[in-house]
Amino acid sequence: METNEKELPKIDLPEDWVIGTDINKDLLSLYAHYPVRLKCEMFVMCLAGEVEAMVNLNEIQVRPNDVITLMPGTIFQINEVRGDLKIYFLGFSSGFIERSGQSRSMLDAIFLTLGRPVIPLKSEGALMMEKYLQMLIGMYEQFNEKIRQEIAPNLYADVHTGISIIYKSRHYDKISLSKSELICRSFMQLVTQHYNQTRNVSWYAQKLGITHTHLCAVVKQITGKTCIDVIASMVIMDAKSQLKSTNLTIQAISDSLNFANISFFGKYFKRYVGISPLEYRKL
């Protein structure tokens, strides 16, 4: 897939969260053999039909009773759709994830679903999941956007807890991961432990005993994100949390995240958030 990432069309959601069943063969055919990048986070459940797709250059097969987790930054394209589709989808917008400081939950989800975006459910589990999604559709249709915004943080936490339980109950950690998946998982573990000490990708590569180039290629293939973006998501999440929930000075926050000086911290923050740390604190 020789495509300039900057030119990839990006998909996001107009509200904090959206749920529905109106994904059909005609809609998916718009993305056939044409890669797009997700800005939002999507959970999809297939109850009928089959889909072949590429997720971060890895081919996946989606069949009835499968649940698919797609993280922000994921590059995907549809290869083939078979049968009459019945698909539920639930998504959270990039704006909600960034605004509410959900980066850590998102990174945990990337860690958990690493290399395994598709998980099959037993028929009983699929039925329970369908009833849950139908309830959420009812809530979405019943409440106005203001109430839906108030619901979003708890819904986000519940969904991620549920996905975590599904993966752990299926003992997926016992399934052997590829060498690339293991490298990527180890990298993300290191990031969660050391993001406030170093943002140097070469340092992480050295810790893993591989080259900088190899680490970047592996993380990009598995997650669709760059190493720098993975590290930045943690740094920015922490900075946002401190700016909003503490009275620490910006200098102190900069120091806690190991920036050389407050100016560098300000430029780094603005690059990813679009405004300065002080402006963000005043929002």
CSV table of C-alpha atoms in Angstrom, one decimal:
chain,number,residue,atom,x,y,z
A,1,MET,CA,0.0,0.0,0.0
A,2,GLU,CA,2.1,2.8,-1.3
A,3,THR,CA,0.3,5.8,0.1
A,4,ASN,CA,1.5,9.0,1.6
A,5,GLU,CA,0.0,9.0,5.1
A,6,LYS,CA,-0.6,12.8,5.1
A,7,GLU,CA,-2.9,12.2,2.1
A,8,LEU,CA,-5.0,9.4,3.6
A,9,PRO,CA,-8.6,10.5,4.2
A,10,LYS,CA,-9.3,10.6,7.9
A,11,ILE,CA,-12.5,9.4,9.6
A,12,ASP,CA,-13.8,11.0,12.8
A,13,LEU,CA,-17.1,11.3,14.5
A,14,PRO,CA,-19.2,14.5,14.9
A,15,GLU,CA,-20.2,13.8,18.5
A,16,ASP,CA,-18.4,12.4,21.6
A,17,TRP,CA,-19.9,9.0,20.9
A,18,VAL,CA,-22.1,7.5,18.2
A,19,ILE,CA,-23.8,4.1,18.0
A,20,GLY,CA,-25.8,2.5,15.3
A,21,THR,CA,-26.4,-0.4,12.9
A,22,ASP,CA,-26.4,1.5,9.6
A,23,ILE,CA,-23.2,0.1,8.2
A,24,ASN,CA,-24.1,-1.8,5.0
A,25,LYS,CA,-22.4,-3.3,2.0
A,26,ASP,CA,-22.8,-0.2,0.0
A,27,LEU,CA,-21.2,2.0,2.6
A,28,LEU,CA,-18.2,-0.4,3.1
A,29,SER,CA,-17.7,-0.6,-0.6
A,30,LEU,CA,-16.8,3.1,-0.5
A,31,TYR,CA,-13.6,2.0,1.3
A,32,ALA,CA,-12.8,-1.0,-0.9
A,33,HIS,CA,-9.2,-1.1,-1.9
A,34,TYR,CA,-8.8,2.5,-0.6
A,35,PRO,CA,-7.0,3.0,2.7
A,36,VAL,CA,-8.4,5.4,5.3
A,37,ARG,CA,-7.1,6.4,8.7
A,38,LEU,CA,-9.3,6.5,11.8
A,39,LYS,CA,-9.1,9.5,14.1
A,40,CYS,CA,-11.8,8.1,16.3
A,41,GLU,CA,-11.9,4.8,18.3
A,42,MET,CA,-14.4,2.2,17.0
A,43,PHE,CA,-15.8,-1.0,18.3
A,44,VAL,CA,-17.7,-3.1,15.7
A,45,MET,CA,-19.8,-6.3,16.2
A,46,CYS,CA,-20.7,-8.5,13.2
A,47,LEU,CA,-23.8,-10.7,13.5
A,48,ALA,CA,-24.2,-11.6,9.8
A,49,GLY,CA,-22.1,-11.5,6.6
A,50,GLU,CA,-18.3,-11.6,6.3
A,51,VAL,CA,-15.7,-8.9,5.7
A,52,GLU,CA,-12.1,-9.2,4.6
A,53,ALA,CA,-10.1,-6.1,5.4
A,54,MET,CA,-6.6,-4.8,6.1
A,55,VAL,CA,-5.8,-3.3,9.5
A,56,ASN,CA,-2.4,-1.6,9.7
A,57,LEU,CA,-1.2,-3.7,6.7
A,58,ASN,CA,-2.4,-7.0,8.5
A,59,GLU,CA,-5.2,-8.9,6.8
A,60,ILE,CA,-8.2,-9.7,9.0
A,61,GLN,CA,-11.3,-11.9,8.5
A,62,VAL,CA,-14.5,-10.8,10.2
A,63,ARG,CA,-17.3,-13.3,10.6
A,64,PRO,CA,-20.6,-13.5,12.5
A,65,ASN,CA,-20.2,-13.1,16.3
A,66,ASP,CA,-16.9,-11.3,15.9
A,67,VAL,CA,-16.0,-8.1,17.8
A,68,ILE,CA,-13.5,-5.8,16.3
A,69,THR,CA,-11.5,-3.1,18.1
A,70,LEU,CA,-10.0,-0.3,16.0
A,71,MET,CA,-7.8,2.2,17.8
A,72,PRO,CA,-7.3,5.9,16.7
A,73,GLY,CA,-4.5,6.0,14.1
A,74,THR,CA,-5.5,2.7,12.6
A,75,ILE,CA,-5.2,2.5,8.8
A,76,PHE,CA,-7.7,0.2,7.2
A,77,GLN,CA,-9.2,-0.7,4.0
A,78,ILE,CA,-12.0,-3.1,2.9
A,79,ASN,CA,-11.0,-5.9,0.5
A,80,GLU,CA,-14.2,-7.9,0.2
A,81,VAL,CA,-17.7,-8.0,1.7
A,82,ARG,CA,-19.8,-11.2,1.4
A,83,GLY,CA,-23.4,-11.9,2.3
A,84,ASP,CA,-26.0,-9.6,3.9
A,85,LEU,CA,-24.3,-7.7,6.6
A,86,LYS,CA,-25.7,-7.0,10.1
A,87,ILE,CA,-23.2,-4.9,12.0
A,88,TYR,CA,-23.3,-2.8,15.1
A,89,PHE,CA,-20.8,0.0,15.7
A,90,LEU,CA,-19.9,2.1,18.7
A,91,GLY,CA,-17.4,4.9,18.3
A,92,PHE,CA,-15.7,7.6,20.4
A,93,SER,CA,-14.5,10.8,18.7
A,94,SER,CA,-10.9,12.0,18.8
A,95,GLY,CA,-12.0,15.2,20.4
A,96,PHE,CA,-13.6,13.3,23.3
A,97,ILE,CA,-10.6,11.1,23.9
A,98,GLU,CA,-8.2,14.1,23.9
A,99,ARG,CA,-10.5,16.4,25.9
A,100,SER,CA,-11.3,13.9,28.6
A,101,GLY,CA,-7.7,12.6,29.1
A,102,GLN,CA,-8.6,9.1,28.0
A,103,SER,CA,-5.1,8.4,26.5
A,104,ARG,CA,-4.1,5.9,29.1
A,105,SER,CA,-7.2,3.8,28.6
A,106,MET,CA,-6.6,4.0,24.9
A,107,LEU,CA,-3.0,2.9,25.3
A,108,ASP,CA,-4.1,0.0,27.5
A,109,ALA,CA,-6.6,-1.0,24.9
A,110,ILE,CA,-3.9,-0.9,22.2
A,111,PHE,CA,-1.8,-3.1,24.5
A,112,LEU,CA,-4.6,-5.6,25.1
A,113,THR,CA,-5.8,-5.9,21.5
A,114,LEU,CA,-2.3,-5.8,20.0
A,115,GLY,CA,-2.2,-7.8,16.8
A,116,ARG,CA,-5.6,-9.2,17.6
A,117,PRO,CA,-8.2,-6.6,16.6
A,118,VAL,CA,-10.8,-9.4,16.0
A,119,ILE,CA,-12.1,-11.6,18.8
A,120,PRO,CA,-14.8,-14.3,18.3
A,121,LEU,CA,-17.6,-14.6,20.8
A,122,LYS,CA,-19.7,-17.7,21.6
A,123,SER,CA,-23.3,-17.4,20.6
A,124,GLU,CA,-24.4,-16.7,24.2
A,125,GLY,CA,-21.8,-13.9,24.5
A,126,ALA,CA,-22.8,-12.4,21.2
A,127,LEU,CA,-26.5,-12.3,22.2
A,128,MET,CA,-25.6,-10.5,25.5
A,129,MET,CA,-23.4,-8.1,23.5
A,130,GLU,CA,-26.2,-7.4,21.1
A,131,LYS,CA,-28.7,-6.7,23.9
A,132,TYR,CA,-26.2,-4.3,25.5
A,133,LEU,CA,-25.7,-2.4,22.2
A,134,GLN,CA,-29.4,-2.3,21.6
A,135,MET,CA,-29.8,-0.7,25.0
A,136,LEU,CA,-27.2,1.9,24.1
A,137,ILE,CA,-28.9,2.7,20.8
A,138,GLY,CA,-32.1,3.3,22.8
A,139,MET,CA,-30.3,5.6,25.2
A,140,TYR,CA,-28.6,7.5,22.2
A,141,GLU,CA,-32.0,8.0,20.5
A,142,GLN,CA,-33.8,9.0,23.8
A,143,PHE,CA,-31.3,11.5,25.1
A,144,ASN,CA,-30.2,14.9,23.7
A,145,GLU,CA,-26.6,15.6,22.8
A,146,LYS,CA,-25.9,17.4,26.2
A,147,ILE,CA,-27.0,14.3,28.2
A,148,ARG,CA,-25.0,12.1,25.8
A,149,GLN,CA,-21.9,14.1,26.5
A,150,GLU,CA,-22.5,13.6,30.3
A,151,ILE,CA,-22.8,9.9,29.7
A,152,ALA,CA,-19.7,9.6,27.6
A,153,PRO,CA,-16.9,9.2,30.3
A,154,ASN,CA,-18.7,6.4,32.1
A,155,LEU,CA,-19.7,4.7,28.9
A,156,TYR,CA,-16.1,4.8,27.7
A,157,ALA,CA,-14.8,3.3,31.0
A,158,ASP,CA,-17.5,0.6,30.9
A,159,VAL,CA,-16.8,-0.4,27.3
A,160,HIS,CA,-13.0,-0.7,27.9
A,161,THR,CA,-13.6,-2.7,31.0
A,162,GLY,CA,-15.9,-5.0,29.0
A,163,ILE,CA,-13.4,-5.4,26.2
A,164,SER,CA,-10.6,-6.1,28.8
A,165,ILE,CA,-12.8,-8.8,30.4
A,166,ILE,CA,-13.5,-10.5,27.1
A,167,TYR,CA,-9.9,-10.7,26.1
A,168,LYS,CA,-8.7,-11.9,29.5
A,169,SER,CA,-11.5,-14.5,29.8
A,170,ARG,CA,-10.5,-15.9,26.5
A,171,HIS,CA,-6.9,-16.3,27.7
A,172,TYR,CA,-5.6,-14.5,24.7
A,173,ASP,CA,-2.4,-13.7,26.6
A,174,LYS,CA,-1.6,-17.5,26.4
A,175,ILE,CA,-1.7,-17.4,22.6
A,176,SER,CA,1.7,-17.0,21.2
A,177,LEU,CA,2.3,-13.5,19.7
A,178,SER,CA,4.5,-12.9,16.7
A,179,LYS,CA,8.0,-11.5,17.3
A,180,SER,CA,6.8,-8.1,16.0
A,181,GLU,CA,3.8,-8.1,18.3
A,182,LEU,CA,6.0,-9.0,21.3
A,183,ILE,CA,8.4,-6.2,20.5
A,184,CYS,CA,5.5,-3.7,20.2
A,185,ARG,CA,4.0,-4.9,23.4
A,186,SER,CA,7.3,-4.5,25.2
A,187,PHE,CA,7.8,-1.1,23.8
A,188,MET,CA,4.4,0.1,25.1
A,189,GLN,CA,5.1,-1.4,28.5
A,190,LEU,CA,8.3,0.6,28.6
A,191,VAL,CA,6.6,3.8,27.5
A,192,THR,CA,4.0,3.6,30.3
A,193,GLN,CA,6.9,3.2,32.8
A,194,HIS,CA,9.3,5.8,31.4
A,195,TYR,CA,7.5,8.4,29.3
A,196,ASN,CA,8.0,11.0,32.0
A,197,GLN,CA,11.8,10.3,32.0
A,198,THR,CA,12.6,10.1,28.3
A,199,ARG,CA,10.9,10.7,24.9
A,200,ASN,CA,14.0,9.4,23.0
A,201,VAL,CA,12.9,6.5,20.7
A,202,SER,CA,16.5,5.3,20.5
A,203,TRP,CA,16.6,4.8,24.2
A,204,TYR,CA,13.6,2.5,24.0
A,205,ALA,CA,15.1,0.7,21.1
A,206,GLN,CA,18.3,0.2,23.0
A,207,LYS,CA,16.4,-1.2,26.0
A,208,LEU,CA,14.7,-3.7,23.7
A,209,GLY,CA,18.0,-4.6,22.0
A,210,ILE,CA,17.0,-3.6,18.5
A,211,THR,CA,17.7,-0.7,16.1
A,212,HIS,CA,15.8,2.5,16.1
A,213,THR,CA,14.7,1.8,12.5
A,214,HIS,CA,13.4,-1.7,13.3
A,215,LEU,CA,11.4,-0.5,16.3
A,216,CYS,CA,9.8,2.3,14.3
A,217,ALA,CA,8.8,-0.1,11.5
A,218,VAL,CA,7.4,-2.7,13.9
A,219,VAL,CA,5.3,-0.3,15.9
A,220,LYS,CA,4.0,1.4,12.8
A,221,GLN,CA,2.9,-1.9,11.2
A,222,ILE,CA,1.2,-3.3,14.4
A,223,THR,CA,-0.5,-0.1,15.7
A,224,GLY,CA,-0.6,2.3,12.8
A,225,LYS,CA,1.1,4.9,15.1
A,226,THR,CA,4.6,6.1,15.2
A,227,CYS,CA,6.8,5.6,18.2
A,228,ILE,CA,6.8,9.3,18.8
A,229,ASP,CA,3.0,9.5,18.7
A,230,VAL,CA,2.7,6.6,21.3
A,231,ILE,CA,5.1,8.4,23.6
A,232,ALA,CA,3.5,11.8,23.0
A,233,SER,CA,0.0,10.4,23.9
A,234,MET,CA,1.2,9.5,27.3
A,235,VAL,CA,3.2,12.8,27.9
A,236,ILE,CA,0.2,15.0,26.8
A,237,MET,CA,-2.3,12.9,28.8
A,238,ASP,CA,-0.1,13.5,31.9
A,239,ALA,CA,0.4,17.2,31.2
A,240,LYS,CA,-3.3,17.8,30.6
A,241,SER,CA,-4.2,16.0,33.8
A,242,GLN,CA,-1.7,18.0,35.9
A,243,LEU,CA,-2.8,21.3,34.3
A,244,LYS,CA,-6.5,20.7,35.1
A,245,SER,CA,-6.3,18.8,38.4
A,246,THR,CA,-3.4,20.4,40.2
A,247,ASN,CA,-2.2,23.9,41.2
A,248,LEU,CA,1.4,23.1,40.1
A,249,THR,CA,3.2,25.8,38.1
A,250,ILE,CA,3.8,25.1,34.5
A,251,GLN,CA,7.5,25.1,35.3
A,252,ALA,CA,6.9,22.3,37.8
A,253,ILE,CA,4.8,20.3,35.3
A,254,SER,CA,7.5,20.8,32.7
A,255,ASP,CA,10.1,19.5,35.2
A,256,SER,CA,8.0,16.5,36.2
A,257,LEU,CA,7.9,15.4,32.5
A,258,ASN,CA,11.7,16.0,32.1
A,259,PHE,CA,11.6,18.8,29.6
A,260,ALA,CA,14.8,20.8,29.3
A,261,ASN,CA,13.0,24.1,29.9
A,262,ILE,CA,9.5,25.6,30.0
A,263,SER,CA,9.8,26.9,26.5
A,264,PHE,CA,10.5,23.5,25.0
A,265,PHE,CA,7.6,22.1,27.0
A,266,GLY,CA,5.3,24.8,25.8
A,267,LYS,CA,6.2,24.2,22.1
A,268,TYR,CA,5.8,20.4,22.5
A,269,PHE,CA,2.4,20.8,24.1
A,270,LYS,CA,1.2,23.3,21.5
A,271,ARG,CA,2.4,21.0,18.7
A,272,TYR,CA,0.0,18.2,19.9
A,273,VAL,CA,-2.8,20.2,21.5
A,274,GLY,CA,-2.9,23.3,19.4
A,275,ILE,CA,-2.8,25.8,22.3
A,276,SER,CA,-0.3,26.6,25.0
A,277,PRO,CA,-0.3,24.9,28.4
A,278,LEU,CA,-1.5,28.2,30.0
A,279,GLU,CA,-4.4,28.5,27.5
A,280,TYR,CA,-5.4,24.9,28.1
A,281,ARG,CA,-5.4,25.5,31.9
A,282,LYS,CA,-7.8,28.4,31.4
A,283,LEU,CA,-10.3,26.5,29.3
